[in-house]
């Protein structure tokens, strides 16, 4: 046994007769998946195995399926155990979907999930953010977090709270040196101030077109429900979208990117600039 999950208890549980949220996923499949996740060791773990367990999340407006409270202690044990390996982040993401969707589950389960917010693994901390009980918790995490990818996810989570503290964090991060965090702050601020990206457009263009800064956009921005992180090229398109209310600037944007690519010889930037120009011309 490579993990602390109580496998004997798992085997002793009667799964026949329990229900999941999807007729095509019988409850008897759940212990098989949990066994597979528990047996892989710290260097294994297939994130796709976790997708099979999404049948435990109740459909909106529907009661919690009977298999969910039975499986939940095992899910929590696997997510917390380093021996689960690469599946810990996806398992935590599953819990972050499941627990808010099932408010009638015992409070002890939510309490057991909270340590995931401060787990040593940044992937687990990122995935656990929806489990934060309130904006004050997110602010506390922001003050102590040092990993750029978790800070970026925290920033976006805080922006969704629309609190005074969140607005202060956004204002602070608009002076951030890390290019991806700064771009994230612009995106997050645009929801309540659509003209803010216009005022920051010069700096956005400088950061997004500097070849030396391109690696600093890698492995930092992990949107929810997306298999991988955003790259600088993704962000070139998202900034274009922020200018939709200013057709003049949006129309000129691909040209600015192309001019920068000509100056620096950045072929990746050139490709995106050409695609954006074609997109704009066809829209």
Coordinates of C-alpha atoms in Angstrom, one line a residue:
X1 CA 0.0 0.0 0.0
X2 CA 1.5 3.3 -1.1
X3 CA -0.9 5.8 0.5
X4 CA -2.6 6.4 3.8
X5 CA -6.1 5.9 2.3
X6 CA -7.8 3.1 4.4
X7 CA -8.1 0.5 1.7
X8 CA -9.5 -2.1 4.0
X9 CA -12.3 0.2 4.9
X10 CA -12.8 1.0 1.2
X11 CA -13.1 -2.8 0.4
X12 CA -15.5 -3.3 3.3
X13 CA -17.8 -0.6 2.1
X14 CA -21.0 -1.8 0.3
X15 CA -21.2 0.1 -3.0
X16 CA -24.0 -2.0 -4.5
X17 CA -27.2 0.0 -4.4
X18 CA -25.6 3.3 -4.1
X19 CA -26.2 5.9 -6.8
X20 CA -24.0 8.5 -8.7
X21 CA -25.2 11.6 -10.5
X22 CA -24.9 9.8 -13.9
X23 CA -26.7 6.6 -14.8
X24 CA -23.8 5.5 -17.0
X25 CA -21.4 5.6 -14.1
X26 CA -22.3 2.9 -11.5
X27 CA -21.2 3.4 -7.9
X28 CA -19.3 0.1 -8.1
X29 CA -16.9 1.8 -10.4
X30 CA -15.9 4.3 -7.7
X31 CA -13.8 2.0 -5.5
X32 CA -12.0 0.6 -8.5
X33 CA -10.9 4.1 -9.5
X34 CA -9.9 4.9 -5.9
X35 CA -7.8 1.8 -5.7
X36 CA -6.1 2.7 -9.0
X37 CA -5.3 6.2 -7.7
X38 CA -4.0 4.8 -4.3
X39 CA -1.7 2.3 -5.9
X40 CA 0.3 4.4 -8.3
X41 CA 2.9 6.0 -6.0
X42 CA 4.3 9.5 -5.9
X43 CA 5.6 9.4 -9.5
X44 CA 2.4 8.1 -11.0
X45 CA -1.2 9.1 -11.0
X46 CA -3.3 9.7 -14.1
X47 CA -5.3 12.9 -13.9
X48 CA -7.8 11.4 -16.3
X49 CA -8.7 8.8 -13.7
X50 CA -10.1 11.7 -11.6
X51 CA -12.5 12.6 -14.4
X52 CA -14.3 9.3 -13.8
X53 CA -15.2 10.5 -10.3
X54 CA -17.0 13.6 -11.5
X55 CA -20.1 11.4 -11.4
X56 CA -20.1 12.1 -7.6
X57 CA -20.9 15.8 -8.1
X58 CA -24.7 16.5 -7.9
X59 CA -26.4 18.0 -10.9
X60 CA -27.7 21.6 -10.2
X61 CA -31.0 21.4 -8.2
X62 CA -30.6 17.7 -7.6
X63 CA -29.9 15.9 -4.3
X64 CA -26.4 14.6 -3.5
X65 CA -26.1 11.1 -4.9
X66 CA -25.9 8.4 -2.2
X67 CA -22.4 7.4 -3.3
X68 CA -20.9 10.8 -2.7
X69 CA -20.8 11.0 1.2
X70 CA -19.5 7.4 1.2
X71 CA -16.7 8.2 -1.3
X72 CA -15.8 11.6 0.2
X73 CA -13.5 10.5 3.1
X74 CA -11.5 8.5 0.6
X75 CA -11.2 11.4 -1.8
X76 CA -10.0 13.6 1.0
X77 CA -7.4 11.1 2.1
X78 CA -6.1 10.7 -1.5
X79 CA -5.9 14.4 -2.1
X80 CA -4.0 15.0 1.1
X81 CA -1.5 12.2 0.6
X82 CA 1.8 13.0 -1.3
X83 CA 1.9 9.4 -2.3
X84 CA -1.0 10.0 -4.7
X85 CA 1.4 11.8 -7.0
X86 CA 0.3 13.8 -10.0
X87 CA -3.4 13.1 -9.4
X88 CA -3.5 15.2 -6.2
X89 CA -4.2 18.5 -8.1
X90 CA -7.0 17.0 -10.2
X91 CA -8.5 15.3 -7.1
X92 CA -8.4 18.7 -5.3
X93 CA -10.1 20.3 -8.2
X94 CA -12.8 17.6 -8.0
X95 CA -13.3 18.4 -4.3
X96 CA -13.4 22.1 -5.1
X97 CA -16.3 21.4 -7.4
X98 CA -18.0 18.8 -5.2
X99 CA -18.1 20.5 -1.8
X100 CA -19.6 23.8 -2.9
X101 CA -22.2 21.9 -4.9
X102 CA -23.3 19.8 -1.9
X103 CA -23.8 22.2 1.0
X104 CA -25.6 19.6 3.1
X105 CA -22.6 17.4 3.5
X106 CA -21.2 17.3 7.0
X107 CA -19.1 20.2 8.0
X108 CA -16.2 17.9 9.1
X109 CA -15.5 17.1 5.5
X110 CA -15.1 20.8 4.7
X111 CA -12.8 21.2 7.6
X112 CA -10.6 18.3 6.4
X113 CA -10.3 19.9 3.0
X114 CA -9.0 23.3 4.3
X115 CA -5.4 22.2 4.8
X116 CA -5.2 21.7 1.0
X117 CA -5.1 25.6 0.8
X118 CA -1.7 25.6 2.4
X119 CA -0.4 22.3 0.9
X120 CA 3.3 22.2 -0.1
X121 CA 2.4 21.5 -3.7
X122 CA 1.5 24.7 -5.7
X123 CA -0.8 22.7 -8.0
X124 CA -2.9 21.6 -5.0
X125 CA -3.0 25.1 -3.5
X126 CA -4.2 26.5 -6.9
X127 CA -6.9 23.8 -7.2
X128 CA -8.1 24.3 -3.6
X129 CA -8.8 28.0 -3.8
X130 CA -12.6 27.5 -4.3
X131 CA -12.6 25.8 -0.9
X132 CA -11.6 29.0 0.9
X133 CA -14.5 29.8 3.2
X134 CA -14.6 33.6 2.7
X135 CA -12.7 36.5 1.1
X136 CA -10.8 37.1 4.4
X137 CA -9.2 33.7 4.0
X138 CA -8.2 34.5 0.4
X139 CA -6.6 37.8 1.6
X140 CA -4.7 35.9 4.3
X141 CA -3.4 33.5 1.7
X142 CA -2.4 36.4 -0.6
X143 CA -0.2 37.9 2.1
X144 CA 1.8 34.7 2.6
X145 CA 1.8 33.1 -0.9
X146 CA 5.1 33.3 -2.9
X147 CA 4.5 31.0 -5.9
X148 CA 3.6 33.2 -8.9
X149 CA 1.1 30.7 -10.3
X150 CA -0.8 30.5 -7.0
X151 CA -0.6 34.2 -6.6
X152 CA -2.2 34.7 -10.0
X153 CA -5.0 32.3 -9.2
X154 CA -5.5 34.0 -5.9
X155 CA -5.7 37.4 -7.6
X156 CA -8.4 36.2 -9.9
X157 CA -10.3 34.5 -7.0
X158 CA -10.1 37.7 -5.0
X159 CA -11.3 39.8 -7.9
X160 CA -14.5 37.7 -8.0
X161 CA -15.3 38.7 -4.4
X162 CA -15.5 42.4 -5.3
X163 CA -14.6 43.4 -1.7
X164 CA -12.7 46.5 -0.6
X165 CA -9.7 44.3 0.2
X166 CA -9.8 42.7 -3.3
X167 CA -9.9 46.1 -5.0
X168 CA -6.8 47.1 -2.9
X169 CA -5.0 44.0 -4.0
X170 CA -5.8 44.6 -7.7
X171 CA -4.6 48.2 -7.4
X172 CA -1.4 47.0 -5.8
X173 CA -0.8 44.3 -8.4
X174 CA -1.2 46.9 -11.3
X175 CA 2.3 48.0 -10.2
X176 CA 3.6 44.4 -10.1
X177 CA 6.9 43.6 -11.8
X178 CA 6.0 40.1 -12.8
X179 CA 4.5 40.5 -16.3
X180 CA 1.9 37.7 -16.0
X181 CA 0.6 38.9 -12.6
X182 CA 0.3 42.5 -14.0
X183 CA -1.6 41.3 -17.1
X184 CA -3.9 39.3 -14.8
X185 CA -4.6 42.4 -12.7
X186 CA -5.5 44.3 -15.8
X187 CA -7.9 41.5 -16.9
X188 CA -9.4 41.3 -13.4
X189 CA -9.9 45.0 -13.1
X190 CA -11.5 45.4 -16.5
X191 CA -14.7 43.9 -15.1
X192 CA -15.5 47.0 -13.1
X193 CA -13.4 49.5 -15.2
X194 CA -13.6 48.6 -18.9
X195 CA -11.3 51.6 -19.8
X196 CA -8.5 50.4 -17.5
X197 CA -7.0 48.2 -20.3
X198 CA -7.0 51.2 -22.6
X199 CA -5.1 53.3 -20.0
X200 CA -2.6 50.4 -19.6
X201 CA -2.3 49.5 -23.3
X202 CA 1.2 50.9 -23.8
X203 CA 2.6 48.8 -20.9
X204 CA 0.6 45.7 -22.0
X205 CA 2.1 46.0 -25.5
X206 CA 5.6 46.4 -24.1
X207 CA 5.4 43.4 -21.9
X208 CA 3.6 41.1 -24.3
X209 CA 6.0 41.9 -27.2
X210 CA 9.3 41.6 -25.4
X211 CA 10.9 38.3 -26.4
X212 CA 13.0 38.2 -23.2
X213 CA 9.8 38.2 -21.1
X214 CA 8.0 35.5 -23.0
X215 CA 9.2 32.7 -20.7
X216 CA 7.8 34.5 -17.6
X217 CA 4.2 33.9 -19.0
X218 CA 4.8 30.1 -19.0
X219 CA 3.4 27.8 -16.3
X220 CA 1.9 30.7 -14.3
X221 CA -1.7 31.3 -15.5
X222 CA -3.9 28.2 -14.9
X223 CA -7.6 28.9 -15.6
X224 CA -10.2 26.7 -13.9
X225 CA -11.4 23.7 -16.0
X226 CA -8.6 24.0 -18.5
X227 CA -6.1 21.2 -19.0
X228 CA -3.0 23.4 -19.2
X229 CA -1.8 27.0 -18.5
X230 CA -2.3 30.0 -20.8
X231 CA 0.7 31.2 -22.7
X232 CA 1.8 34.6 -23.9
X233 CA 0.1 33.8 -27.2
X234 CA -3.2 33.2 -25.5
X235 CA -2.9 36.5 -23.7
X236 CA -2.3 38.4 -26.9
X237 CA -5.8 37.3 -27.9
X238 CA -7.4 38.0 -24.5
X239 CA -6.0 41.6 -24.5
X240 CA -7.5 42.0 -28.0
X241 CA -10.9 41.0 -26.5
X242 CA -10.5 43.6 -23.7
X243 CA -10.5 46.3 -26.4
X244 CA -13.9 45.4 -27.9
X245 CA -15.5 48.6 -26.7
X246 CA -12.8 50.6 -28.5
X247 CA -13.0 49.5 -32.1
X248 CA -10.3 52.0 -33.1
X249 CA -7.7 50.5 -30.7
X250 CA -8.8 46.9 -31.4
X251 CA -8.3 47.5 -35.1
X252 CA -4.9 48.9 -34.6
X253 CA -3.8 46.2 -32.1
X254 CA -2.6 43.6 -34.6
X255 CA -0.5 46.2 -36.4
X256 CA 1.3 47.1 -33.2
X257 CA 2.1 43.5 -32.6
X258 CA 3.3 43.0 -36.1
X259 CA 5.6 46.1 -35.9
X260 CA 7.1 44.8 -32.7
X261 CA 7.7 41.4 -34.3
X262 CA 9.5 43.1 -37.1
X263 CA 11.7 44.9 -34.7
X264 CA 12.6 41.9 -32.6
X265 CA 12.4 39.0 -35.0
X266 CA 9.9 37.3 -32.8
X267 CA 8.3 34.7 -35.1
X268 CA 5.8 33.5 -32.6
X269 CA 4.5 37.0 -32.1
X270 CA 4.4 37.5 -35.9
X271 CA 2.2 34.4 -36.3
X272 CA -0.3 35.6 -33.7
X273 CA -0.3 39.1 -35.1
X274 CA -1.2 37.8 -38.6
X275 CA -3.9 35.5 -37.2
X276 CA -5.4 38.4 -35.2
X277 CA -5.4 40.7 -38.3
X278 CA -7.2 38.0 -40.3
X279 CA -9.6 37.4 -37.5
X280 CA -10.3 41.1 -37.2
X281 CA -10.8 41.5 -40.9
X282 CA -13.2 38.6 -41.0
X283 CA -15.3 39.7 -38.0

